[in-house]
Amino acid sequence: MVTELQQRLDAQTIKCQVLQNLIAQQESKNASMSESHKELQFFHKRDSGQKKKYTNALAFKDREIEELDEELLAVNTDRNAKIEEIALLKNNEQEFQDEIEYLQAKIDAKGE
């Protein structure tokens, strides 16, 4: 009976050793996975920071573009107003030229 108990104890001891080995392997895997997880978190934080940095830079450039668009619109509006003013002045010049020619013709007609 003692030998049977000793054999059962030995079998249980072997099972315990196997389980301890499995636990040690799992803990090693967990530690490795934990380290990998930390690395992933680091890269995620870094990438998120880069994304935020570029998003802020893009937003700043978008504001600059909007400001330039507004300036360009103002310049074009002013340019168009000046073009209209030039066209009006040319029209007035032509009217004055026509009036001068009319008056000159009148003077020439009186002089004859």
mmCIF file of C-alpha atoms in Angstrom:
data_model
loop_
_atom_site.group_PDB
_atom_site.id
_atom_site.type_symbol
_atom_site.label_atom_id
_atom_site.label_comp_id
_atom_site.label_asym_id
_atom_site.label_seq_id
_atom_site.Cartn_x
_atom_site.Cartn_y
_atom_site.Cartn_z
ATOM 1 C CA MET A 1 0.000 0.000 0.000
ATOM 2 C CA VAL A 2 2.844 2.346 0.820
ATOM 3 C CA THR A 3 4.399 1.813 -2.594
ATOM 4 C CA GLU A 4 1.077 2.486 -4.259
ATOM 5 C CA LEU A 5 0.756 5.714 -2.276
ATOM 6 C CA GLN A 6 4.351 6.562 -3.120
ATOM 7 C CA GLN A 7 3.651 5.991 -6.831
ATOM 8 C CA ARG A 8 0.546 8.170 -6.675
ATOM 9 C CA LEU A 9 2.533 10.835 -4.833
ATOM 10 C CA ASP A 10 5.275 10.630 -7.456
ATOM 11 C CA ALA A 11 2.671 10.939 -10.245
ATOM 12 C CA GLN A 12 1.127 13.941 -8.499
ATOM 13 C CA THR A 13 4.584 15.467 -8.061
ATOM 14 C CA ILE A 14 5.273 15.023 -11.777
ATOM 15 C CA LYS A 15 1.901 16.600 -12.601
ATOM 16 C CA CYS A 16 2.743 19.510 -10.299
ATOM 17 C CA GLN A 17 6.121 19.970 -11.963
ATOM 18 C CA VAL A 18 4.507 19.881 -15.409
ATOM 19 C CA LEU A 19 1.912 22.425 -14.259
ATOM 20 C CA GLN A 20 4.635 24.618 -12.742
ATOM 21 C CA ASN A 21 6.532 24.476 -16.037
ATOM 22 C CA LEU A 22 3.376 25.401 -17.945
ATOM 23 C CA ILE A 23 2.721 28.276 -15.524
ATOM 24 C CA ALA A 24 6.312 29.517 -15.944
ATOM 25 C CA GLN A 25 5.977 29.326 -19.751
ATOM 26 C CA GLN A 26 2.676 31.230 -19.619
ATOM 27 C CA GLU A 27 4.177 33.884 -17.331
ATOM 28 C CA SER A 28 7.080 34.246 -19.751
ATOM 29 C CA LYS A 29 4.636 34.643 -22.644
ATOM 30 C CA ASN A 30 2.618 37.169 -20.625
ATOM 31 C CA ALA A 31 5.755 39.162 -19.867
ATOM 32 C CA SER A 32 6.726 39.110 -23.538
ATOM 33 C CA MET A 33 3.210 40.117 -24.572
ATOM 34 C CA SER A 34 3.211 42.855 -21.942
ATOM 35 C CA GLU A 35 6.469 44.219 -23.360
ATOM 36 C CA SER A 36 5.032 44.073 -26.894
ATOM 37 C CA HIS A 37 1.920 45.829 -25.647
ATOM 38 C CA LYS A 38 4.049 48.586 -24.111
ATOM 39 C CA GLU A 39 5.896 48.993 -27.418
ATOM 40 C CA LEU A 40 2.592 49.192 -29.285
ATOM 41 C CA GLN A 41 1.337 51.799 -26.824
ATOM 42 C CA PHE A 42 4.531 53.815 -27.336
ATOM 43 C CA PHE A 43 4.176 53.732 -31.128
ATOM 44 C CA HIS A 44 0.485 54.537 -30.890
ATOM 45 C CA LYS A 45 1.186 57.563 -28.678
ATOM 46 C CA ARG A 46 3.983 58.672 -30.986
ATOM 47 C CA ASP A 47 1.832 58.263 -34.087
ATOM 48 C CA SER A 48 -1.099 60.012 -32.418
ATOM 49 C CA GLY A 49 1.200 62.896 -31.521
ATOM 50 C CA GLN A 50 2.472 63.088 -35.094
ATOM 51 C CA LYS A 51 -1.086 62.964 -36.428
ATOM 52 C CA LYS A 52 -2.135 65.762 -34.074
ATOM 53 C CA LYS A 53 0.924 67.796 -35.062
ATOM 54 C CA TYR A 54 0.168 67.410 -38.773
ATOM 55 C CA THR A 55 -3.555 68.031 -38.233
ATOM 56 C CA ASN A 56 -2.737 71.287 -36.439
ATOM 57 C CA ALA A 57 -0.287 72.262 -39.193
ATOM 58 C CA LEU A 58 -2.928 71.541 -41.842
ATOM 59 C CA ALA A 59 -5.509 73.590 -39.953
ATOM 60 C CA PHE A 60 -3.028 76.481 -39.740
ATOM 61 C CA LYS A 61 -2.314 76.245 -43.495
ATOM 62 C CA ASP A 62 -6.059 76.103 -44.206
ATOM 63 C CA ARG A 63 -6.519 79.348 -42.246
ATOM 64 C CA GLU A 64 -3.635 80.920 -44.171
ATOM 65 C CA ILE A 65 -5.220 79.851 -47.459
ATOM 66 C CA GLU A 66 -8.588 81.278 -46.399
ATOM 67 C CA GLU A 67 -6.917 84.588 -45.508
ATOM 68 C CA LEU A 68 -5.095 84.646 -48.848
ATOM 69 C CA ASP A 69 -8.349 83.836 -50.646
ATOM 70 C CA GLU A 70 -10.002 86.781 -48.905
ATOM 71 C CA GLU A 71 -7.096 89.057 -49.846
ATOM 72 C CA LEU A 72 -7.224 87.820 -53.437
ATOM 73 C CA LEU A 73 -10.960 88.447 -53.580
ATOM 74 C CA ALA A 74 -10.414 92.006 -52.276
ATOM 75 C CA VAL A 75 -7.638 92.607 -54.828
ATOM 76 C CA ASN A 76 -9.787 91.249 -57.668
ATOM 77 C CA THR A 77 -12.745 93.346 -56.549
ATOM 78 C CA ASP A 78 -10.535 96.455 -56.484
ATOM 79 C CA ARG A 79 -9.045 95.522 -59.869
ATOM 80 C CA ASN A 80 -12.494 95.086 -61.398
ATOM 81 C CA ALA A 81 -13.578 98.453 -59.996
ATOM 82 C CA LYS A 82 -10.495 100.087 -61.536
ATOM 83 C CA ILE A 83 -11.192 98.409 -64.882
ATOM 84 C CA GLU A 84 -14.741 99.775 -64.795
ATOM 85 C CA GLU A 85 -13.388 103.203 -63.861
ATOM 86 C CA ILE A 86 -10.921 103.096 -66.782
ATOM 87 C CA ALA A 87 -13.697 102.060 -69.168
ATOM 88 C CA LEU A 88 -15.834 104.969 -67.894
ATOM 89 C CA LEU A 89 -12.929 107.400 -68.299
ATOM 90 C CA LYS A 90 -12.291 106.157 -71.842
ATOM 91 C CA ASN A 91 -15.972 106.610 -72.597
ATOM 92 C CA ASN A 92 -15.855 110.161 -71.154
ATOM 93 C CA GLU A 93 -12.675 110.853 -73.149
ATOM 94 C CA GLN A 94 -14.417 109.741 -76.320
ATOM 95 C CA GLU A 95 -17.425 111.940 -75.522
ATOM 96 C CA PHE A 96 -15.117 114.944 -74.920
ATOM 97 C CA GLN A 97 -13.255 114.171 -78.157
ATOM 98 C CA ASP A 98 -16.551 114.032 -80.028
ATOM 99 C CA GLU A 99 -17.614 117.343 -78.451
ATOM 100 C CA ILE A 100 -14.249 118.941 -79.339
ATOM 101 C CA GLU A 101 -14.611 117.788 -82.934
ATOM 102 C CA TYR A 102 -18.177 119.115 -83.031
ATOM 103 C CA LEU A 103 -17.093 122.495 -81.612
ATOM 104 C CA GLN A 104 -14.096 122.613 -83.969
ATOM 105 C CA ALA A 105 -16.397 121.917 -86.893
ATOM 106 C CA LYS A 106 -18.700 124.706 -85.662
ATOM 107 C CA ILE A 107 -15.756 127.125 -85.376
ATOM 108 C CA ASP A 108 -14.529 126.137 -88.831
ATOM 109 C CA ALA A 109 -18.037 126.647 -90.223
ATOM 110 C CA LYS A 110 -18.247 130.171 -88.708
ATOM 111 C CA GLY A 111 -14.801 131.035 -89.985
ATOM 112 C CA GLU A 112 -15.780 130.370 -93.582
#
